[in-house]
PDB file of C-alpha atoms in Angstrom:
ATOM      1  CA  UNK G  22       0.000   0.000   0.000  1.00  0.00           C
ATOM      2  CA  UNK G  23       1.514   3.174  -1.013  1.00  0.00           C
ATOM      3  CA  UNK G  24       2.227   6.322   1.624  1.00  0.00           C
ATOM      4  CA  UNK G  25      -1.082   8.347   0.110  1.00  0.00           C
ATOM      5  CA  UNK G  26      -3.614   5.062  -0.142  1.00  0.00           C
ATOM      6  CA  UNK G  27      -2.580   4.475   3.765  1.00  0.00           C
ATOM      7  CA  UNK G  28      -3.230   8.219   4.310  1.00  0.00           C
ATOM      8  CA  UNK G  29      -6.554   7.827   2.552  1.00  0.00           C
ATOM      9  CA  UNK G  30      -7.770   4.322   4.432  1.00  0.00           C
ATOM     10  CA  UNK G  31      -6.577   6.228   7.516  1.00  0.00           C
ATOM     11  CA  UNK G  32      -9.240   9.189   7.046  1.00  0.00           C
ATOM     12  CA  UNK G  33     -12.238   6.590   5.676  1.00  0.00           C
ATOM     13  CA  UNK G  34     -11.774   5.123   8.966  1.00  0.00           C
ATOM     14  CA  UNK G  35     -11.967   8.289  10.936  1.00  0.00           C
ATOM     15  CA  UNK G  36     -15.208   9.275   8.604  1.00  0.00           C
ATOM     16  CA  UNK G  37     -16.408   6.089   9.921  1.00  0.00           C
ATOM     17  CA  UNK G  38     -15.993   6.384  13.895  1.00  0.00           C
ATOM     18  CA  UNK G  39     -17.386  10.057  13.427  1.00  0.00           C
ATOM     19  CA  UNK G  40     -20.460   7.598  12.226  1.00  0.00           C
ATOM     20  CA  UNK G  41     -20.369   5.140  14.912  1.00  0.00           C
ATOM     21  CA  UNK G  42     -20.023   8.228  17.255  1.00  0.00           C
ATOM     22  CA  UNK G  43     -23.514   9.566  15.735  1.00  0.00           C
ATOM     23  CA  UNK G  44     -24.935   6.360  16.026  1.00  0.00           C
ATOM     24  CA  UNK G  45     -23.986   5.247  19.514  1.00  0.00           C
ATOM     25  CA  UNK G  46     -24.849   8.847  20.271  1.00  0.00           C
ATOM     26  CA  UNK G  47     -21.147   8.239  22.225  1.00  0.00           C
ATOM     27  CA  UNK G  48     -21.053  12.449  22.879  1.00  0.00           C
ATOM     28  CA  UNK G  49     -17.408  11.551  24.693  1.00  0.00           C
ATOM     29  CA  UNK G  50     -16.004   9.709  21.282  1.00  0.00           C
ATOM     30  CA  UNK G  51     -17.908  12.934  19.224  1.00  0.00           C
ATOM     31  CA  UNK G  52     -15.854  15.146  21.026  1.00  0.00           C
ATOM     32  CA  UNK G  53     -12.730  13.157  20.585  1.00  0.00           C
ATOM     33  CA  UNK G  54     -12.736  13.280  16.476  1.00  0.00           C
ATOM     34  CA  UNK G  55     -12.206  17.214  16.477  1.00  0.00           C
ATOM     35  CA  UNK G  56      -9.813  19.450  16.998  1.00  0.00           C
ATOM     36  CA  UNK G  57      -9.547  21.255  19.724  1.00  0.00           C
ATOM     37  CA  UNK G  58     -10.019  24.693  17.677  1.00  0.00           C
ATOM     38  CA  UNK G  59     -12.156  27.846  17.919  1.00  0.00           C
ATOM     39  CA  UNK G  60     -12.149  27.648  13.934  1.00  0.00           C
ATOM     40  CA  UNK G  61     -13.907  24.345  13.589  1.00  0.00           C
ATOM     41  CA  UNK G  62     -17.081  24.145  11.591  1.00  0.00           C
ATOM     42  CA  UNK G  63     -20.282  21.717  11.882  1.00  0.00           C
ATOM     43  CA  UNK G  64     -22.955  22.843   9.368  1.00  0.00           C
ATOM     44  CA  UNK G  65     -26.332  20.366  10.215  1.00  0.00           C
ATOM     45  CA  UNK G  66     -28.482  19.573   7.697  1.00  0.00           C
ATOM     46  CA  UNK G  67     -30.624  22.735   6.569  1.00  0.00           C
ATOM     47  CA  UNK G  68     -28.878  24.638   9.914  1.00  0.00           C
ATOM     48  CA  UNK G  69     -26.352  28.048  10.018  1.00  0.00           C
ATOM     49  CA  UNK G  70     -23.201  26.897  10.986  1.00  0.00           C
ATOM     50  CA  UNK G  71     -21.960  26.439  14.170  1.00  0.00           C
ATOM     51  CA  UNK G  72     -18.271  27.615  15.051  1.00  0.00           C
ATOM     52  CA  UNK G  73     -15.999  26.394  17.512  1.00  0.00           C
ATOM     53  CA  UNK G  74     -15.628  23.203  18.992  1.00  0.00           C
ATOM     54  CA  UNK G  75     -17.080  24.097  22.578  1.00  0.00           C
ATOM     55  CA  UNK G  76     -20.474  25.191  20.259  1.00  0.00           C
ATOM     56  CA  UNK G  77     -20.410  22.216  18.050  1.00  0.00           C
ATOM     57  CA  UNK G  78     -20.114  19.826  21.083  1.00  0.00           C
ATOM     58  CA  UNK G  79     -23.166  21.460  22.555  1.00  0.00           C
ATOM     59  CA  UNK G  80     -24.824  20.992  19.360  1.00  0.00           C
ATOM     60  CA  UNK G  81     -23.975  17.135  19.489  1.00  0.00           C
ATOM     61  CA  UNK G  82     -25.303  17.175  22.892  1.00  0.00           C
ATOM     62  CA  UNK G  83     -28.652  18.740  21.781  1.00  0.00           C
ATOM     63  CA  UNK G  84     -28.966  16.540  18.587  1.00  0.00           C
ATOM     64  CA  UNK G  85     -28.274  13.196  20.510  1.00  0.00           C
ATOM     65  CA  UNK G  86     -30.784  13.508  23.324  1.00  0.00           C
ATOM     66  CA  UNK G  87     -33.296  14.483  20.881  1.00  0.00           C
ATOM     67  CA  UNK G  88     -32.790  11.338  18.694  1.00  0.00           C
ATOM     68  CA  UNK G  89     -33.970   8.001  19.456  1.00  0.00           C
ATOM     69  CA  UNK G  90     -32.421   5.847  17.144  1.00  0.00           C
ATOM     70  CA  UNK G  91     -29.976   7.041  13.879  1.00  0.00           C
ATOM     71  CA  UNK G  92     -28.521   4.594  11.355  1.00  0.00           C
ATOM     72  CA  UNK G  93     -25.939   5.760   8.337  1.00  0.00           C
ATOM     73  CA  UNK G  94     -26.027   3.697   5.410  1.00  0.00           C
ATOM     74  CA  UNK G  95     -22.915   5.644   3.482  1.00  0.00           C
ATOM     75  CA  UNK G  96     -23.073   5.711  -0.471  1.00  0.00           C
ATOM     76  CA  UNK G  97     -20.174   7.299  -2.664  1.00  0.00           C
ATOM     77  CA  UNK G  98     -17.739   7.871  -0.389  1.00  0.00           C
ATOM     78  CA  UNK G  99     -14.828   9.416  -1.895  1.00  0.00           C
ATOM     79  CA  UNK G 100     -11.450  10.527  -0.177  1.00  0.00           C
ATOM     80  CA  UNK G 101      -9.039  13.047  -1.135  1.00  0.00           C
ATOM     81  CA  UNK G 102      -5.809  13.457   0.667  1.00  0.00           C
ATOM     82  CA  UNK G 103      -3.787  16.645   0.287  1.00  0.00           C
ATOM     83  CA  UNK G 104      -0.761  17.343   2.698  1.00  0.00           C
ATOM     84  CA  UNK G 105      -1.930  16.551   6.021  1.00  0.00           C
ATOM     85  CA  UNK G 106      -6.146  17.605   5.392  1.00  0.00           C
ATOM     86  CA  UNK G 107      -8.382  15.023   4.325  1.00  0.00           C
ATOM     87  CA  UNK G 108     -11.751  15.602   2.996  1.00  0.00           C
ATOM     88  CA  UNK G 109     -14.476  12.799   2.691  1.00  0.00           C
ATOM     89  CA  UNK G 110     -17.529  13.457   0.291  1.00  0.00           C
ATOM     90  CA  UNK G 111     -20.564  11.011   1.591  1.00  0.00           C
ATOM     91  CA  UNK G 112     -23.855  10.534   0.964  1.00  0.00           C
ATOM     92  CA  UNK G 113     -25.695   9.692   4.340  1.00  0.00           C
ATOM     93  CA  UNK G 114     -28.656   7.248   3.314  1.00  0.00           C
ATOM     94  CA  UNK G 115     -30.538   7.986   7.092  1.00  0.00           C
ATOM     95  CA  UNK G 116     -32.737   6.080   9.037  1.00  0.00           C
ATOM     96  CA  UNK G 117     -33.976   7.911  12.473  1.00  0.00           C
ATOM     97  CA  UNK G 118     -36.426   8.113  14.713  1.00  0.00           C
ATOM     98  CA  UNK G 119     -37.568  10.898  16.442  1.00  0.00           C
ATOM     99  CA  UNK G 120     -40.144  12.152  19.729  1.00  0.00           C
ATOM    100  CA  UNK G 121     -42.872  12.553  16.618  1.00  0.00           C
ATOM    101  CA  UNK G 122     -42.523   8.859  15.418  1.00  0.00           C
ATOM    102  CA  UNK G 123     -43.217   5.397  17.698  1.00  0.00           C
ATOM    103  CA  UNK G 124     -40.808   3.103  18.457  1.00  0.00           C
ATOM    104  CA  UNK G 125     -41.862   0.952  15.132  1.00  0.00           C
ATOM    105  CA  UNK G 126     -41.436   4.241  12.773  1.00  0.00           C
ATOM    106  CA  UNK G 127     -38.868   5.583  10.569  1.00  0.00           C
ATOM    107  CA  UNK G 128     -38.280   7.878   8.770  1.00  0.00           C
ATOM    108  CA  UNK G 129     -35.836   8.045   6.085  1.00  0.00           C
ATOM    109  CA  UNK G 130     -34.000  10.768   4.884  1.00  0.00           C
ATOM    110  CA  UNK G 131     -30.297  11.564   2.420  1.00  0.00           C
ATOM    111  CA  UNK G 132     -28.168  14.689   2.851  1.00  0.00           C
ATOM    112  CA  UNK G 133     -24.790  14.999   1.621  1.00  0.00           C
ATOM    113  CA  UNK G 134     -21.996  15.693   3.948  1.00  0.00           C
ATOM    114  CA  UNK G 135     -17.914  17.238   3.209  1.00  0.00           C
ATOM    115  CA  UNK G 136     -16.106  15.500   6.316  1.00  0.00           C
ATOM    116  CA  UNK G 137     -12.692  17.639   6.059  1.00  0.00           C
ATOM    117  CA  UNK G 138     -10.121  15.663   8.251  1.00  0.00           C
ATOM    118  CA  UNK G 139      -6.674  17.536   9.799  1.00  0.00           C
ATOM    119  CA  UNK G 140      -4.033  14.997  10.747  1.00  0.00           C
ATOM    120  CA  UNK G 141      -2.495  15.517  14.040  1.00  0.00           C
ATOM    121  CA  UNK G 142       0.248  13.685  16.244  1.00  0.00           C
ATOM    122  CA  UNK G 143      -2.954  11.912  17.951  1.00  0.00           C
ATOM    123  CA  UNK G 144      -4.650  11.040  14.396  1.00  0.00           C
ATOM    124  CA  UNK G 145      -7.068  12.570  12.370  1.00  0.00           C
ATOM    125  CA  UNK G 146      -9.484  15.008  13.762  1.00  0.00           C
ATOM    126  CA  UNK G 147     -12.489  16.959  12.059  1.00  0.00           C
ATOM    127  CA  UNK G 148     -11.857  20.143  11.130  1.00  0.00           C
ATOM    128  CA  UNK G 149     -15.300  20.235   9.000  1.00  0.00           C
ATOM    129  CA  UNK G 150     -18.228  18.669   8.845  1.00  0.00           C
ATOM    130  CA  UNK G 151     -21.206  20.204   6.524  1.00  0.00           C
ATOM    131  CA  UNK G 152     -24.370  17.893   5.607  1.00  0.00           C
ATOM    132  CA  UNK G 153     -27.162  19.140   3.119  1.00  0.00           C
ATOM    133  CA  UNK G 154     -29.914  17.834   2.928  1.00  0.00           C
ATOM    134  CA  UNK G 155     -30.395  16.471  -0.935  1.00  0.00           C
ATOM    135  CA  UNK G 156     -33.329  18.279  -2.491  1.00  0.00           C
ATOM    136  CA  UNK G 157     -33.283  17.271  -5.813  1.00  0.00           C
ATOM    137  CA  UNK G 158     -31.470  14.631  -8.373  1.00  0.00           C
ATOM    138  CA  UNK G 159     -30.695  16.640 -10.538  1.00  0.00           C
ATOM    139  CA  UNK G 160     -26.722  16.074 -10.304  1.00  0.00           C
ATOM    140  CA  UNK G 161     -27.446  12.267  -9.697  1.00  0.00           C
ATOM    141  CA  UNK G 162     -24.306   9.669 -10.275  1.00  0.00           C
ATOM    142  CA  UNK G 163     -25.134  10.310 -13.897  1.00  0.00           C
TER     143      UNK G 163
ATOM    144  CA  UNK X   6      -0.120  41.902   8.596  1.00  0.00           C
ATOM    145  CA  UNK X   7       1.645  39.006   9.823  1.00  0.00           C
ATOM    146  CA  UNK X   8       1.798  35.980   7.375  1.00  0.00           C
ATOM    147  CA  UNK X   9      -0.842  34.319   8.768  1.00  0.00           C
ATOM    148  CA  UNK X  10      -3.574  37.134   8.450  1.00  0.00           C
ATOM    149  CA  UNK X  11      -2.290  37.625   5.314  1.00  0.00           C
ATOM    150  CA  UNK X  12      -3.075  34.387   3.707  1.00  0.00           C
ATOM    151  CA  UNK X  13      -6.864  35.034   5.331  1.00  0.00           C
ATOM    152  CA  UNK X  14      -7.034  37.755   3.284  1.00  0.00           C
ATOM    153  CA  UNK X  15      -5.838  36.169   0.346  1.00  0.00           C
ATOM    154  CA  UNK X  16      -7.965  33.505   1.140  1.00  0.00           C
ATOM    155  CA  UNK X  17     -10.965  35.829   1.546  1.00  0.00           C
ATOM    156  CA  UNK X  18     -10.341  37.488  -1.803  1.00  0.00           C
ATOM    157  CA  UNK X  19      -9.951  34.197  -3.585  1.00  0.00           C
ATOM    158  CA  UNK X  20     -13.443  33.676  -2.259  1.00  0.00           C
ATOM    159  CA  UNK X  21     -14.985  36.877  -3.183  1.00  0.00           C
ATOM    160  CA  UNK X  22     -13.721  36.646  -6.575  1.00  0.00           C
ATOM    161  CA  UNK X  23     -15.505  33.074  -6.806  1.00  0.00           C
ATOM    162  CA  UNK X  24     -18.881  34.869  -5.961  1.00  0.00           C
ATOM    163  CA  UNK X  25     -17.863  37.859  -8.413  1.00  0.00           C
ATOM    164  CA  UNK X  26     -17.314  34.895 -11.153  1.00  0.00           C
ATOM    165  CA  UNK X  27     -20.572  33.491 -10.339  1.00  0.00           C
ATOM    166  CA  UNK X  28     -22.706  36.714 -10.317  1.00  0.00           C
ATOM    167  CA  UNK X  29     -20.914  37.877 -13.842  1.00  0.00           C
ATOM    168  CA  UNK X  30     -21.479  34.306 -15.466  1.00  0.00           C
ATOM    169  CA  UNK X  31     -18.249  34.536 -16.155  1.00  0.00           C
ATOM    170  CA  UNK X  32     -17.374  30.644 -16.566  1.00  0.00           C
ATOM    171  CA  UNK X  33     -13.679  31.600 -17.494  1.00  0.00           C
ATOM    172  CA  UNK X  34     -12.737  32.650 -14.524  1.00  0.00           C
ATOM    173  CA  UNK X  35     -15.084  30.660 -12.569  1.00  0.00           C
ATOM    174  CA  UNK X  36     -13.153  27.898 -14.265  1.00  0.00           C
ATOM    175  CA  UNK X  37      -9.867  29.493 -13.408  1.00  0.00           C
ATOM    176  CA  UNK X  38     -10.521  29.332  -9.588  1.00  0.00           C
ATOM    177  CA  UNK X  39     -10.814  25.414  -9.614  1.00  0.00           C
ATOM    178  CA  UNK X  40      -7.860  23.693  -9.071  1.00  0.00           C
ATOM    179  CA  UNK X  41      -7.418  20.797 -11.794  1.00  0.00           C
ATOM    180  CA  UNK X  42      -8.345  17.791  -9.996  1.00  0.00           C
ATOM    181  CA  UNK X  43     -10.084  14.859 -10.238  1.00  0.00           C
ATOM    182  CA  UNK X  44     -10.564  15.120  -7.059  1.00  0.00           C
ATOM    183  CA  UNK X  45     -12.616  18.263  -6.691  1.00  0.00           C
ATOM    184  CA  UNK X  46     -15.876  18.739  -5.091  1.00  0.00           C
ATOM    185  CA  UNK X  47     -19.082  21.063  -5.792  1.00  0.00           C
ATOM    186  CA  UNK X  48     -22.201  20.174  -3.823  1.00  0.00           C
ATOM    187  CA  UNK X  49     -24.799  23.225  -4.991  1.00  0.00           C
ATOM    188  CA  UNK X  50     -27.319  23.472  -2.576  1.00  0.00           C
ATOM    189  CA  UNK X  51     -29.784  20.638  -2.396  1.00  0.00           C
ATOM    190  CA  UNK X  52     -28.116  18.713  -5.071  1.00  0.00           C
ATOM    191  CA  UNK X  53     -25.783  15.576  -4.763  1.00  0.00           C
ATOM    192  CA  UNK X  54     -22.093  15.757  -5.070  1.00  0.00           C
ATOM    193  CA  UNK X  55     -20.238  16.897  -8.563  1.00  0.00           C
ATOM    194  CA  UNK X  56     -17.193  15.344  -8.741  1.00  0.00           C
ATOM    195  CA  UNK X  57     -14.001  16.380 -10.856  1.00  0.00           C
ATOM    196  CA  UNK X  58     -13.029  19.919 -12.296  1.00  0.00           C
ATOM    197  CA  UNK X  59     -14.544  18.630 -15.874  1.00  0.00           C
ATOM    198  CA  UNK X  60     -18.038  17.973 -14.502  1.00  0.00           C
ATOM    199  CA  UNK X  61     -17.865  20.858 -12.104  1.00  0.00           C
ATOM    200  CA  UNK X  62     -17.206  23.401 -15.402  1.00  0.00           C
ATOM    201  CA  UNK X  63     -20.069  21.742 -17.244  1.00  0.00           C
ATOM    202  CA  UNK X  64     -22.375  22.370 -14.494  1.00  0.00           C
ATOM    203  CA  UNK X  65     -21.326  26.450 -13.754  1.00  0.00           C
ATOM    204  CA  UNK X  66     -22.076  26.368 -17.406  1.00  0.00           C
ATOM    205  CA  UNK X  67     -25.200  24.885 -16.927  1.00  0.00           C
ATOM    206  CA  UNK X  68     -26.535  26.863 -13.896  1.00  0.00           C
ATOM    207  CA  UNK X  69     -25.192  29.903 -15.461  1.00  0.00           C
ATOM    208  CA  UNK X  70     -27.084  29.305 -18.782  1.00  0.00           C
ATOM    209  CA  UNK X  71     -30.317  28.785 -16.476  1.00  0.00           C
ATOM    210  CA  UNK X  72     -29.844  32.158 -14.310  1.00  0.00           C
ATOM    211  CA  UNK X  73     -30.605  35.567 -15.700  1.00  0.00           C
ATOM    212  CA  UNK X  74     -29.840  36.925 -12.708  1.00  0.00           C
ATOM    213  CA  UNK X  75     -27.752  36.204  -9.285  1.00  0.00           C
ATOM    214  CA  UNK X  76     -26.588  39.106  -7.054  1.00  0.00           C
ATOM    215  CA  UNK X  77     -24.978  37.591  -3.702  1.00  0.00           C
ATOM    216  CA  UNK X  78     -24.775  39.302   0.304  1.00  0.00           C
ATOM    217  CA  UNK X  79     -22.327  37.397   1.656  1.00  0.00           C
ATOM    218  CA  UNK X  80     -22.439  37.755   6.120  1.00  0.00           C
ATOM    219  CA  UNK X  81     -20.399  35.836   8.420  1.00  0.00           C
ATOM    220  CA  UNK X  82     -17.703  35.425   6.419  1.00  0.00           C
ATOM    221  CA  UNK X  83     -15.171  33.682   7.924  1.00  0.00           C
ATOM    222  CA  UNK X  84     -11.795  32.537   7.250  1.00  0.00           C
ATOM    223  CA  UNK X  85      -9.345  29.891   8.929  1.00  0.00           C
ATOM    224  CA  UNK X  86      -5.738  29.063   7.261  1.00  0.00           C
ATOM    225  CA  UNK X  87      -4.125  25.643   7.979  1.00  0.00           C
ATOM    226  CA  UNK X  88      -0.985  25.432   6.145  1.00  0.00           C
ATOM    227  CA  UNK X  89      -1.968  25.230   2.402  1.00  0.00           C
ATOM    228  CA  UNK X  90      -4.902  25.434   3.226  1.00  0.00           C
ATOM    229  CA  UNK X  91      -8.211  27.759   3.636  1.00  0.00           C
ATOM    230  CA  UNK X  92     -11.864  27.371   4.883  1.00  0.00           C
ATOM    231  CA  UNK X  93     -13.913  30.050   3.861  1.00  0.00           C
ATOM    232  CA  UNK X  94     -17.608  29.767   5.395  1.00  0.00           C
ATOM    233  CA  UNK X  95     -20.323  32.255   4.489  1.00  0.00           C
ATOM    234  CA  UNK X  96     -23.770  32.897   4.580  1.00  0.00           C
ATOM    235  CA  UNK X  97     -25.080  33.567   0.803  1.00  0.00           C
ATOM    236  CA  UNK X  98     -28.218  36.131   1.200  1.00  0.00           C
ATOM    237  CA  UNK X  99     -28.976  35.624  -2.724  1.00  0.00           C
ATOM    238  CA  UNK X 100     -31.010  37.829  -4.982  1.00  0.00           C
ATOM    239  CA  UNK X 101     -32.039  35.865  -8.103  1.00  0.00           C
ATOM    240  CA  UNK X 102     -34.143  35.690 -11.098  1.00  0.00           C
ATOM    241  CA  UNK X 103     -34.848  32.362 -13.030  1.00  0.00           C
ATOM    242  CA  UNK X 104     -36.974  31.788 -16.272  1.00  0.00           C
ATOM    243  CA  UNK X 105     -39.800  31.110 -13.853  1.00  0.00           C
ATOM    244  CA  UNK X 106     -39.746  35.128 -12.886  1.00  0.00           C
ATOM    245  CA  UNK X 107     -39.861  38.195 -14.982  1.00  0.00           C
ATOM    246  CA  UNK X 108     -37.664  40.191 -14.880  1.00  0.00           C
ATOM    247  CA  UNK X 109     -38.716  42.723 -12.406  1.00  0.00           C
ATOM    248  CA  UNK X 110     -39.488  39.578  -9.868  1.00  0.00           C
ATOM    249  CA  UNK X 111     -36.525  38.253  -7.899  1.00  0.00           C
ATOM    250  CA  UNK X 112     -36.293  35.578  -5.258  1.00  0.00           C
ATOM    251  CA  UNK X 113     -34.451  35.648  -2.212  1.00  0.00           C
ATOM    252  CA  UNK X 114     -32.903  33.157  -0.772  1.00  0.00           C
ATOM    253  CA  UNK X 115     -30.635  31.737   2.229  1.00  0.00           C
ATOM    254  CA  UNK X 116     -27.639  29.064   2.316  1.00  0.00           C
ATOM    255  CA  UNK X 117     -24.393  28.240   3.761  1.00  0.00           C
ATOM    256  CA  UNK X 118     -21.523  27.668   2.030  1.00  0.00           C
ATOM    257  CA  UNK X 119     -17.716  26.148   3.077  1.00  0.00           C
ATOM    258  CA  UNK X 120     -15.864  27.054   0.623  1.00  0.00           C
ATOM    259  CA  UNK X 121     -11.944  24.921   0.848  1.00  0.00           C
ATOM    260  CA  UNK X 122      -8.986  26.792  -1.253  1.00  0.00           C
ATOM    261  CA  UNK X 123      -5.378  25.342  -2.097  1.00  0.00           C
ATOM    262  CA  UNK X 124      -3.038  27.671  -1.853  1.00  0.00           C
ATOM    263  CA  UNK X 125      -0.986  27.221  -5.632  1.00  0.00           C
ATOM    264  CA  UNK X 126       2.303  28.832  -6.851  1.00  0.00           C
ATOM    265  CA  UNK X 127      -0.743  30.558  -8.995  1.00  0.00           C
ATOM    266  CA  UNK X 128      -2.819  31.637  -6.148  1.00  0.00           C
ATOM    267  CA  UNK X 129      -5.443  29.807  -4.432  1.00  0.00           C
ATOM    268  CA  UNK X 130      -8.220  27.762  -5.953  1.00  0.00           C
ATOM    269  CA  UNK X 131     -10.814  26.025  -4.908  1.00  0.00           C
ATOM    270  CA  UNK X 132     -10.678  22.173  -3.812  1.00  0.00           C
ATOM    271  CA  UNK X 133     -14.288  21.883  -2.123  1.00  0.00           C
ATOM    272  CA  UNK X 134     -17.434  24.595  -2.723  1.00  0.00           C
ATOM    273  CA  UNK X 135     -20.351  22.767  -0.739  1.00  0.00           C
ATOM    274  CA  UNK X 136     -23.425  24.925  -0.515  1.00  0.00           C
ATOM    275  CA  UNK X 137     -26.355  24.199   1.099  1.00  0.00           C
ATOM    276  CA  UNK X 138     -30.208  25.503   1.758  1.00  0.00           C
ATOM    277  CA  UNK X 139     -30.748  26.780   5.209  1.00  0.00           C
ATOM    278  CA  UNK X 140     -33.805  25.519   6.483  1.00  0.00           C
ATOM    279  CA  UNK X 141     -34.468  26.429   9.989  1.00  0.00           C
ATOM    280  CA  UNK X 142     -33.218  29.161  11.601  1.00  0.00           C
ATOM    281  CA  UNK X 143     -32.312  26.982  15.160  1.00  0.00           C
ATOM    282  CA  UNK X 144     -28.617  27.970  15.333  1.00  0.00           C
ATOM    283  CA  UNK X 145     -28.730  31.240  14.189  1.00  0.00           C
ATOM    284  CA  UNK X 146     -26.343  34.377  15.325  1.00  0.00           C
ATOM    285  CA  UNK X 147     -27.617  33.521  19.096  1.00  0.00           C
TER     286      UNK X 147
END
């Protein structure tokens, strides 16, 4: 495996624990995957962006106790390595539950989400996450 | 200026002439401020992912062709340098027309965008524009 296809395995897999952290709604393992920076970014589906990492963990916080259940099913994931930033192009295929739906409901839903990735001394952390919800298809995988 | 602020601002012009470019329909020099990559990313807002500088171009040329109009208000602009790198993140307040309106109608419209620059021995170009509709206002300035 060559220097850059490591680098690039090394970021899919921290794209993928930043998953699991969603999932698990693990707020301690969230907070672990970014830097410690008053210049990171977290842009939620449909959402302003929230700045700083002592905002975006409080965001976390908020988004985790109000969901029930969350499941990624990732599609077209694509990695890019350049120096020491990564970024991770996803689409999140969603399945959540929420207070408005029972415990047998789901509701399904597909955003797109950049997942930039700095690598530090202690691996790589987020430096940016933005999700968008997908509206249309008009720029399908055509 | 020390370096550092100074790259912001290079940064920060990089991204206003990306906006300029879009509001001219100038696809030349929106073209220009790509960097030439496969690896490239434009995610306009709602849509999926356009991969690759080739299929970015034809789809500028596409949205341009389609918009009579775009004027842009760009707030919250903010800028963060990591080595050769630059996030740019903005709120677009947009003024368009489409072939929907006449020409003395205009829409207006909200999204956020992270915009990603290289920094090039030409300049700085864009690696990753990903725009997206804002939907709720729940983490607003506050």
């Amino acid at each position: 495996m060559t220097e850059r296809s490591a680098l690039r395995a090394e970021a899919e897999t921290a794209n993928a624990a930043f998953y699991a952290a969603f999932e698990s709604a693990d707020l301690d393992a969230m907070q672990e995957l970014w830097l410690e920076d008053a210049d990171t970014l977290c842009v939620h589906p449909g959402a302003l962006p929230v700045r700083g990492t002592g905002a975006i963990n409080r965001s976390w916080a908020l988004i985790m106790a109000n969901t029930p259940y969350i499941q990624f099913f990732l599609t077209d994931v694509e990695v890019s390595v350049l120096e020491n930033v990564a970024s991770v192009t996803c689409t999140e295929n969603v399945l959540t539950a929420d207070e408005r739906t029972g415990p047998d409901a789901f509701g399904g839903a597909r955003a797109v989400a950049t997942n930039v990735f700095v690598r530090t001394p202690a691996g790589w952390r987020l430096w940016i996450h933005h999700a968008s919800p997908v509206l249309s298809a008009d720029h399908d995988d055509a």
